[in-house]
XYZ file of C-alpha atoms in Angstrom:
339
model
C -215.482 -38.290 -47.624
C -213.196 -35.263 -46.758
C -213.812 -32.377 -44.409
C -213.862 -29.901 -47.383
C -217.320 -30.324 -48.763
C -217.344 -32.528 -51.941
C -219.725 -31.040 -54.601
C -220.057 -34.154 -56.546
C -220.764 -36.313 -53.517
C -223.353 -33.776 -52.426
C -224.991 -33.928 -55.767
C -225.094 -37.686 -55.819
C -226.507 -37.733 -52.126
C -229.227 -35.273 -53.332
C -229.989 -37.451 -56.271
C -230.493 -40.488 -54.015
C -232.768 -38.501 -51.837
C -234.777 -37.364 -54.759
C -235.097 -40.678 -56.071
C -236.889 -41.819 -52.833
C -239.154 -38.771 -53.155
C -238.024 -37.304 -50.076
C -238.435 -33.452 -49.828
C -235.092 -32.916 -48.184
C -232.318 -30.527 -48.915
C -228.681 -31.552 -48.182
C -226.415 -29.023 -46.329
C -222.566 -29.817 -46.179
C -220.486 -28.676 -43.439
C -216.682 -28.830 -43.297
C -216.660 -29.651 -39.587
C -218.948 -29.136 -36.574
C -219.162 -30.006 -32.848
C -222.217 -32.248 -33.364
C -224.564 -32.472 -36.281
C -227.371 -33.248 -33.970
C -226.615 -30.201 -31.796
C -226.431 -27.962 -34.979
C -229.749 -29.229 -36.223
C -231.303 -28.402 -32.967
C -229.932 -25.078 -32.778
C -231.338 -24.284 -36.326
C -234.755 -25.655 -35.593
C -234.969 -23.632 -32.320
C -233.714 -20.543 -34.005
C -236.086 -20.781 -36.934
C -238.615 -23.753 -36.994
C -238.178 -25.376 -40.467
C -241.028 -26.074 -42.782
C -239.286 -28.644 -44.711
C -236.688 -31.608 -43.691
C -233.120 -30.631 -43.344
C -230.277 -32.998 -43.699
C -226.979 -31.884 -42.253
C -223.651 -33.818 -43.329
C -220.350 -33.009 -41.642
C -216.952 -34.304 -42.880
C -215.594 -34.078 -39.239
C -217.414 -33.938 -35.855
C -215.492 -32.852 -32.690
C -217.835 -33.117 -29.870
C -220.814 -35.453 -30.494
C -222.182 -37.408 -27.423
C -223.502 -40.818 -27.808
C -224.960 -43.229 -25.187
C -224.395 -42.791 -21.573
C -222.193 -39.695 -22.230
C -219.692 -41.501 -24.528
C -217.999 -39.140 -26.869
C -218.974 -39.763 -30.500
C -216.479 -38.000 -32.810
C -215.077 -38.628 -36.281
C -212.081 -37.261 -37.853
C -211.470 -36.696 -41.684
C -212.484 -39.151 -44.300
C -215.866 -40.037 -42.734
C -219.248 -38.590 -42.590
C -221.765 -37.740 -39.817
C -225.316 -36.956 -40.578
C -228.524 -35.790 -38.919
C -231.882 -35.187 -40.189
C -234.293 -32.663 -38.844
C -237.844 -33.603 -40.035
C -240.703 -31.284 -39.023
C -244.330 -32.438 -38.462
C -247.380 -30.159 -38.101
C -249.101 -30.059 -34.791
C -251.446 -33.127 -34.639
C -250.140 -34.724 -37.612
C -249.933 -38.627 -37.902
C -246.141 -39.217 -37.586
C -245.170 -42.144 -39.760
C -242.110 -44.186 -39.959
C -238.703 -43.609 -41.740
C -237.471 -47.188 -41.379
C -238.249 -50.749 -42.722
C -238.409 -52.153 -39.226
C -241.849 -53.010 -37.773
C -241.917 -51.383 -34.433
C -240.231 -47.997 -35.487
C -242.956 -46.262 -33.500
C -241.659 -48.159 -30.502
C -238.022 -47.082 -31.473
C -239.277 -43.458 -31.626
C -240.816 -43.684 -28.149
C -237.755 -45.102 -26.674
C -234.887 -43.053 -28.436
C -234.792 -40.344 -25.926
C -233.935 -42.765 -23.141
C -232.234 -45.611 -24.946
C -229.817 -46.034 -27.874
C -231.999 -47.600 -30.505
C -230.446 -49.786 -33.300
C -232.534 -51.364 -35.863
C -230.375 -53.671 -38.246
C -231.563 -54.962 -41.556
C -230.852 -58.677 -41.596
C -229.037 -60.137 -44.649
C -230.976 -60.213 -47.780
C -233.325 -57.357 -46.559
C -233.275 -53.544 -46.676
C -229.782 -51.970 -47.142
C -227.838 -55.303 -46.079
C -226.219 -57.322 -48.752
C -227.681 -60.378 -50.383
C -225.968 -63.631 -49.456
C -224.391 -65.634 -52.304
C -225.504 -68.972 -50.769
C -229.193 -68.689 -49.930
C -228.830 -71.672 -47.591
C -227.313 -69.387 -45.089
C -230.614 -67.504 -44.644
C -231.078 -69.243 -41.436
C -231.015 -68.474 -37.694
C -227.406 -69.668 -37.027
C -226.143 -67.147 -39.544
C -228.371 -64.402 -38.445
C -227.432 -64.952 -34.749
C -223.612 -64.931 -35.767
C -224.138 -61.622 -37.510
C -225.817 -59.973 -34.542
C -223.129 -61.166 -32.312
C -220.705 -59.418 -34.522
C -222.839 -56.208 -34.683
C -223.306 -56.137 -31.032
C -219.532 -56.458 -30.478
C -218.900 -53.611 -32.876
C -221.408 -51.389 -31.095
C -219.162 -51.731 -28.009
C -221.871 -52.091 -25.556
C -222.122 -54.623 -22.699
C -225.757 -55.119 -22.460
C -228.500 -55.162 -24.964
C -232.446 -55.089 -24.638
C -233.505 -57.075 -27.496
C -237.032 -56.643 -29.136
C -237.756 -59.190 -31.804
C -240.848 -59.661 -34.051
C -241.191 -63.089 -35.443
C -237.834 -64.075 -37.079
C -236.238 -61.320 -34.931
C -237.699 -62.985 -31.862
C -236.252 -66.456 -32.975
C -232.766 -64.731 -33.235
C -233.201 -63.056 -29.892
C -233.880 -66.460 -28.092
C -230.705 -67.881 -29.825
C -228.735 -64.953 -28.491
C -230.227 -64.721 -24.924
C -229.693 -68.454 -24.484
C -225.940 -68.215 -24.909
C -223.910 -68.651 -21.710
C -222.196 -65.222 -21.937
C -225.095 -63.308 -23.509
C -225.129 -59.570 -23.658
C -229.021 -59.754 -23.809
C -230.204 -58.133 -20.584
C -233.951 -57.826 -21.386
C -235.830 -59.832 -24.023
C -239.159 -59.016 -25.758
C -240.463 -61.765 -27.978
C -243.303 -60.436 -30.373
C -245.713 -63.236 -31.380
C -243.127 -65.951 -31.481
C -241.814 -68.746 -29.460
C -239.833 -72.002 -29.618
C -242.771 -73.888 -31.222
C -244.395 -72.372 -34.220
C -247.823 -73.429 -35.314
C -248.022 -75.408 -38.699
C -250.901 -73.462 -40.105
C -249.019 -70.129 -39.583
C -245.878 -71.420 -41.215
C -247.822 -72.657 -44.201
C -249.687 -69.277 -44.575
C -246.208 -67.338 -44.541
C -244.614 -69.997 -46.986
C -247.432 -69.101 -49.564
C -246.061 -65.839 -50.099
C -242.653 -65.338 -48.738
C -239.860 -64.795 -51.447
C -242.427 -63.850 -54.154
C -241.026 -61.327 -56.608
C -243.841 -58.866 -56.340
C -243.829 -55.978 -58.781
C -246.222 -52.971 -58.511
C -247.100 -50.050 -60.534
C -247.424 -47.616 -57.478
C -246.757 -47.626 -53.794
C -250.520 -47.420 -53.226
C -250.902 -50.685 -55.164
C -248.117 -52.281 -53.104
C -249.705 -51.080 -49.868
C -253.025 -52.726 -50.870
C -251.342 -55.898 -51.806
C -249.476 -56.227 -48.624
C -252.432 -55.426 -46.611
C -254.252 -58.365 -48.190
C -251.689 -60.824 -46.925
C -251.115 -58.957 -43.622
C -254.568 -58.903 -42.024
C -253.014 -60.384 -38.773
C -251.321 -57.082 -38.096
C -254.588 -55.610 -37.022
C -256.203 -52.304 -37.781
C -254.180 -49.527 -38.938
C -254.921 -46.035 -40.312
C -254.145 -45.539 -44.111
C -251.212 -43.278 -43.103
C -249.911 -45.942 -40.630
C -249.999 -48.620 -43.337
C -248.467 -46.468 -45.942
C -245.587 -45.505 -43.541
C -245.195 -49.442 -42.908
C -245.178 -50.118 -46.627
C -243.220 -47.296 -48.285
C -239.709 -48.154 -46.804
C -240.122 -51.749 -48.008
C -240.247 -50.579 -51.769
C -237.531 -49.824 -54.175
C -237.931 -48.380 -57.773
C -237.657 -50.946 -60.428
C -238.351 -50.899 -64.110
C -240.706 -47.995 -63.984
C -242.673 -49.568 -61.092
C -241.734 -50.744 -57.567
C -240.676 -54.099 -56.000
C -240.051 -55.285 -52.505
C -236.620 -54.556 -51.217
C -235.428 -57.968 -50.350
C -233.746 -61.195 -51.812
C -236.309 -63.548 -53.127
C -233.919 -66.401 -52.460
C -234.126 -65.860 -48.663
C -237.180 -68.056 -48.786
C -235.357 -71.068 -49.949
C -234.288 -72.561 -46.686
C -237.836 -71.877 -45.282
C -239.688 -73.472 -48.087
C -237.268 -76.384 -48.243
C -237.756 -77.352 -44.545
C -238.949 -80.773 -43.788
C -240.941 -81.956 -40.692
C -237.974 -83.525 -39.322
C -235.806 -80.319 -39.555
C -238.805 -78.267 -38.143
C -239.062 -80.685 -35.169
C -235.273 -80.539 -34.567
C -235.344 -76.672 -34.657
C -238.055 -76.704 -32.169
C -236.108 -78.830 -29.682
C -233.012 -76.473 -30.129
C -235.151 -73.342 -29.599
C -236.753 -74.886 -26.338
C -233.196 -75.746 -25.187
C -232.104 -72.133 -25.843
C -235.234 -70.675 -24.184
C -234.875 -72.817 -20.984
C -231.252 -71.251 -20.750
C -232.452 -67.715 -20.675
C -231.951 -65.677 -17.569
C -232.916 -62.244 -18.745
C -236.389 -60.796 -17.937
C -238.545 -61.693 -20.790
C -241.848 -60.251 -22.156
C -244.023 -62.287 -24.569
C -246.431 -60.384 -26.713
C -249.197 -62.324 -28.504
C -251.896 -61.375 -30.872
C -254.997 -63.167 -29.554
C -255.783 -64.313 -33.176
C -252.132 -65.418 -33.894
C -251.847 -68.513 -36.090
C -248.112 -68.611 -35.400
C -247.741 -68.432 -31.557
C -250.384 -70.826 -30.067
C -251.910 -70.158 -26.713
C -250.419 -73.358 -25.295
C -246.853 -72.294 -26.434
C -247.354 -68.983 -24.923
C -248.491 -70.319 -21.585
C -245.572 -72.786 -21.593
C -243.327 -69.840 -21.974
C -244.556 -68.432 -18.741
C -243.702 -71.630 -16.840
C -240.288 -72.566 -18.235
C -236.940 -70.794 -18.727
C -237.169 -67.240 -17.804
C -240.815 -67.546 -16.825
C -241.811 -64.825 -19.213
C -244.577 -62.350 -18.540
C -247.378 -62.741 -21.177
C -249.286 -59.863 -22.633
C -252.173 -60.389 -25.334
C -253.733 -58.017 -27.781
C -257.234 -58.325 -28.938
C -258.127 -58.090 -32.610
C -254.485 -58.884 -33.639
C -252.974 -61.989 -35.088
C -249.524 -62.422 -36.383
C -247.913 -60.019 -35.448
C -248.482 -56.819 -33.463
C -246.747 -54.147 -35.373
C -245.832 -52.022 -32.180
C -247.509 -49.060 -33.770
C -250.565 -48.661 -31.601
C -250.162 -46.811 -28.385
C -251.294 -49.679 -26.162
C -248.532 -51.912 -27.734
C -245.913 -49.328 -27.482
C -246.778 -48.614 -23.852
C -246.449 -52.269 -22.856
C -243.085 -52.803 -24.281
C -241.858 -49.262 -23.149
C -242.810 -49.817 -19.530
C -241.157 -53.299 -19.612
C -237.960 -52.035 -20.932
C -237.656 -48.885 -18.780
C -238.939 -50.270 -15.471
């Protein structure tokens, strides 16, 4: 990428956006003070009716978290996306991550980073599927946090993300300053694990995104009630075009370590996770769906008495796991993180 706009690169980017059915026009800038600032200036001057994507080859005065400068010289690219919504519209998600509504609610007050784990989303697939396990994920997150150049991190983890968060927060020199564990704990109920094992890693193929949404809804009843727009917003980023249809955007092989686990290995993992949990010093919030088949009431209560003596909040009418989409779920987490 160069400061001089590259017509071929612009065309390729526009093709990628069109392939994802995003009604967004790309505008290339040789250099700018800040793509975010420029996007805001344009919206304030003339509110847009369609999304605008600004890409700059060089940025001279961007501002990041806590006032840190965020600049880029030549041979890189900075991008901002302005996406207008009609008054009263149901605002969906632009990310694969469950809990993106929470991220949107926090991003004006916190820097929000939502990584795709290996084998998922835009991250690479591992050559050795045996590495799709917590030690590898935790190691990757240690590297990511170091490259973010931050001293402290508030970690919000759903299911597997929570297990990784426990592993990180239990380290002696952890950067985790606050921890939210969403429907997960050191001990996982066998019935929930069996249910997840029945579908994880399946190579699902769909004719349309709507068909995919219906299929995923059938195996995700524990997520609780969602509007049609909310559910499609959760589903759409999980799909990629494939052979004239659509497929889930993950490596099917990531299920191999999970489905190959023995009772002995699961028991050893539980001991290790309780040891990590007991070492956690960071303020910890545990969320639980009252109908959860993964985090039992007994384990959730034990988490309030051990280690960080977590605060427990349960949501009625939800199983595994709260999606952090509904307003009451977002409010609980937001208040905890910003208190």
